[in-house]
PDB file of C-alpha atoms in Angstrom:
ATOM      1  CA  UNK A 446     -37.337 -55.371 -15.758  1.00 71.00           C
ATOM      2  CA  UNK A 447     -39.217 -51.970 -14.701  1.00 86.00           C
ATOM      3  CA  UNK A 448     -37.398 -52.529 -10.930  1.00 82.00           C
ATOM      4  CA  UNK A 449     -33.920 -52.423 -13.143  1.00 81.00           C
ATOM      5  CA  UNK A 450     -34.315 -49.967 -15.160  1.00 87.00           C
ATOM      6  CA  UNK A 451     -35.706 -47.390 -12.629  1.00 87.00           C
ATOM      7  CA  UNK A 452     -32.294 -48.513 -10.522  1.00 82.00           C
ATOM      8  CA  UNK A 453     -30.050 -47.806 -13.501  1.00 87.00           C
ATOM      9  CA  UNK A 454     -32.254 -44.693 -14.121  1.00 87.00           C
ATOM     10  CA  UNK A 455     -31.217 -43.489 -10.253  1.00 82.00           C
ATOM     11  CA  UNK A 456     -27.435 -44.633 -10.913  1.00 84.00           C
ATOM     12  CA  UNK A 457     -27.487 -42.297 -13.958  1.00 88.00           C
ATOM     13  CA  UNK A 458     -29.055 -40.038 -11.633  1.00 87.00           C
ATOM     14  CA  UNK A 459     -26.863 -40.137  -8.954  1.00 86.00           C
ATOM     15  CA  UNK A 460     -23.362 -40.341 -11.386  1.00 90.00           C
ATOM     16  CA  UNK A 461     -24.485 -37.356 -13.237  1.00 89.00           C
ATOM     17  CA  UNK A 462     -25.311 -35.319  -9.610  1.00 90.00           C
ATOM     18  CA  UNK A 463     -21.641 -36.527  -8.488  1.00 88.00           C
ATOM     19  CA  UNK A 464     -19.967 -35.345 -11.324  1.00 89.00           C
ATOM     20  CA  UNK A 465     -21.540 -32.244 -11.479  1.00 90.00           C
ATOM     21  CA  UNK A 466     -20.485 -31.769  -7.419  1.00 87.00           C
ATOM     22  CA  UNK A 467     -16.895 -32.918  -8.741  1.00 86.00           C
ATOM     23  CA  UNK A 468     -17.187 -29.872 -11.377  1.00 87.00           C
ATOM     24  CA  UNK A 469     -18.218 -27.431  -8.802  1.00 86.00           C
ATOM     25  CA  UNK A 470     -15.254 -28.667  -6.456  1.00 84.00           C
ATOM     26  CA  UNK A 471     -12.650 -28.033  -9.221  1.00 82.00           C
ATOM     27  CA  UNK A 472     -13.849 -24.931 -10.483  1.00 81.00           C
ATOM     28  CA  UNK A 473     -13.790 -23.538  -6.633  1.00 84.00           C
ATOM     29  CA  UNK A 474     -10.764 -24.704  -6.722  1.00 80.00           C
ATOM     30  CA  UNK A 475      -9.181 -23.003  -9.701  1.00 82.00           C
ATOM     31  CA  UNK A 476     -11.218 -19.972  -7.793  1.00 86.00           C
ATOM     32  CA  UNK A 477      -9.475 -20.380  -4.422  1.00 85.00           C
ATOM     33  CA  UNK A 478      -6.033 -20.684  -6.645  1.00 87.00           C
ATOM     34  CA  UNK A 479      -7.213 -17.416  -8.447  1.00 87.00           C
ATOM     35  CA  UNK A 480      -7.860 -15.629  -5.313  1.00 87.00           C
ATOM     36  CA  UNK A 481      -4.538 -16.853  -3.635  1.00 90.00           C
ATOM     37  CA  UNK A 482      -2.734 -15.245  -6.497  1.00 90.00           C
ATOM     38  CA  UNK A 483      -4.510 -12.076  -6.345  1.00 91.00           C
ATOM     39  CA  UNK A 484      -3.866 -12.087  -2.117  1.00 93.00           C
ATOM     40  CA  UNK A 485       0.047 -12.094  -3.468  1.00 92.00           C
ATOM     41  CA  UNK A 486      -0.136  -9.955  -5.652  1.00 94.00           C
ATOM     42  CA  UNK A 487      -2.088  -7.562  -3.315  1.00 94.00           C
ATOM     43  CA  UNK A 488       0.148  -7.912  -0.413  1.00 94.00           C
ATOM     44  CA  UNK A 489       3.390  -7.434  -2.304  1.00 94.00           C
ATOM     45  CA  UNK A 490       2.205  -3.922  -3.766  1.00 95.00           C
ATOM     46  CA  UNK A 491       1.335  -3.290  -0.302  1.00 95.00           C
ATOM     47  CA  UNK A 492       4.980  -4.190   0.688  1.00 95.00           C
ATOM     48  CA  UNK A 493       6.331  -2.317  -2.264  1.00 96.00           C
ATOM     49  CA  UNK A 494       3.768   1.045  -1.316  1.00 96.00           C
ATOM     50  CA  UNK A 495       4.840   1.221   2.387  1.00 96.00           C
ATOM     51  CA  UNK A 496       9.105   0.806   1.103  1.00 95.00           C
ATOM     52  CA  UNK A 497       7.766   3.740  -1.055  1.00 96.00           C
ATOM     53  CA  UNK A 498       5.973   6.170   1.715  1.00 96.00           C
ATOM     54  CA  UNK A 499       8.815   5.698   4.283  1.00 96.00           C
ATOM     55  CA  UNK A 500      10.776   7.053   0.990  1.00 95.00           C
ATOM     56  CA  UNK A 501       8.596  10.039   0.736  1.00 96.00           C
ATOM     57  CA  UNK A 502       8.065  10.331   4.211  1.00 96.00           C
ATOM     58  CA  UNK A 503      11.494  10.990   5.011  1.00 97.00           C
ATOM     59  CA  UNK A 504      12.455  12.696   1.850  1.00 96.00           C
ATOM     60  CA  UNK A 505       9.697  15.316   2.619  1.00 97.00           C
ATOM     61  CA  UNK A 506      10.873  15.623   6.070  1.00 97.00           C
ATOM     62  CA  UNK A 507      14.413  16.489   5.084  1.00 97.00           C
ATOM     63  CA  UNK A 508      12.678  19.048   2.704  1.00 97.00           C
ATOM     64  CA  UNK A 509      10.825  20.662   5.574  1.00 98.00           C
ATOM     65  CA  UNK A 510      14.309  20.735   7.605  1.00 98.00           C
ATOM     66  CA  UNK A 511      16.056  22.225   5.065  1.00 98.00           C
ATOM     67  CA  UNK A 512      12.996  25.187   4.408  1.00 98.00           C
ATOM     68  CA  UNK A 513      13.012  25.321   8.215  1.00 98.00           C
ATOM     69  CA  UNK A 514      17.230  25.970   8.265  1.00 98.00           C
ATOM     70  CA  UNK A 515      16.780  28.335   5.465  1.00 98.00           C
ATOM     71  CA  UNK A 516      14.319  30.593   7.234  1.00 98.00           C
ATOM     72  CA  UNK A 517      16.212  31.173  10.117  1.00 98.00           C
ATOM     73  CA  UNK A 518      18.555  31.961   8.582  1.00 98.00           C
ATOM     74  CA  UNK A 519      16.933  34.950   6.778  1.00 98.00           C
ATOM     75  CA  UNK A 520      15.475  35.476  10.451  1.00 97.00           C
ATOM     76  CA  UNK A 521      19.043  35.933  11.748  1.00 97.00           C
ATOM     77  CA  UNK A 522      20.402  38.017   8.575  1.00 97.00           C
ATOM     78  CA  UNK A 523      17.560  40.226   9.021  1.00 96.00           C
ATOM     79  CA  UNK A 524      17.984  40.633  12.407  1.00 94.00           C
ATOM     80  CA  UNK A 525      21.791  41.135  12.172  1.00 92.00           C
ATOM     81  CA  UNK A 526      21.403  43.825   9.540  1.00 92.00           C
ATOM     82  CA  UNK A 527      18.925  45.886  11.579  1.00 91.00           C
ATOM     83  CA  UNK A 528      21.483  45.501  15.156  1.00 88.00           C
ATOM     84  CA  UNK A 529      24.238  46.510  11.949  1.00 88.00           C
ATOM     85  CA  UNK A 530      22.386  49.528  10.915  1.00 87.00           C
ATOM     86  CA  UNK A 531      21.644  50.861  14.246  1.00 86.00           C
ATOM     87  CA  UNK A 532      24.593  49.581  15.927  1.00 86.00           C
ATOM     88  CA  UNK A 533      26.599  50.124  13.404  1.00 80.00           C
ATOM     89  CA  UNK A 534      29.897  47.711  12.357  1.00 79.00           C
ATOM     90  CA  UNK A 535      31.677  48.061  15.996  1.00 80.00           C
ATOM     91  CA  UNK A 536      28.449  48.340  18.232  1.00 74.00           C
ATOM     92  CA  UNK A 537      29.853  51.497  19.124  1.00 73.00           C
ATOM     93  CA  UNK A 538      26.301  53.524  19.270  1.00 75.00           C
ATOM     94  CA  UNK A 539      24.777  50.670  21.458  1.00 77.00           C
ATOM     95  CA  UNK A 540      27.055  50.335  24.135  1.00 66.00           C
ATOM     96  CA  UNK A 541      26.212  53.778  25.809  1.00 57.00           C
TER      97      UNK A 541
END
C-alpha cells in the first residue's frame, strides 16, 4: 500500500508540475501576443512620424527658398536704388 501511495503521491506531483509549465506556456503566450501588438503599434507610428517629417522637411525647405528669394531681392532693390541715385534714371552720369 505505502509503494502506491508514494506513486500516486509522485503522479500528483508530476500533474501539478505539468500544469503549472502549461500555465507558464500560456501566460508567455498572451505575453508574446501583447508584445506583437505593441511591435504594431510601434512600427505604424513610426510609419505615420517619417510621412510626417518628409512633410516638414519639405515644407521648411520651401520656407527657406522663399526667405532666400525674398532677400535677394532686397539685395537687388538696394543695389538698383544706389546705381539709380548715382546714375541717375538714364545712366547718363555713369557713362562718361
Amino acid at each position: 500500500m505505502d509503494k502506491i501511495q508514494r506513486v500516486q503521491e509522485d503522479l500528483h506531483d508530476v500533474t501539478e508540475m505539468m500544469r503549472q509549465n502549461i500555465e507558464a506556456v500560456v501566460d508567455r503566450g498572451e505575453h508574446l501576443e501583447l508584445l506583437m501588438d505593441k511591435s504594431d503599434n510601434l512600427s505604424s507610428q513610426a510609419r505615420q512620424f517619417q510621412k510626417q517629417s518628409k512633410g516638414l522637411r519639405k515644407a521648411l525647405w520651401w520656407k527657406n527658398v522663399k526667405m532666400m528669394l525674398s532677400l535677394a531681392f532686397v539685395f537687388l532693390f538696394i543695389i538698383m536704388i544706389v546705381v539709380v541715385s548715382l546714375c541717375g534714371w538714364t545712366f547718363g552720369s555713369c557713362s562718361r
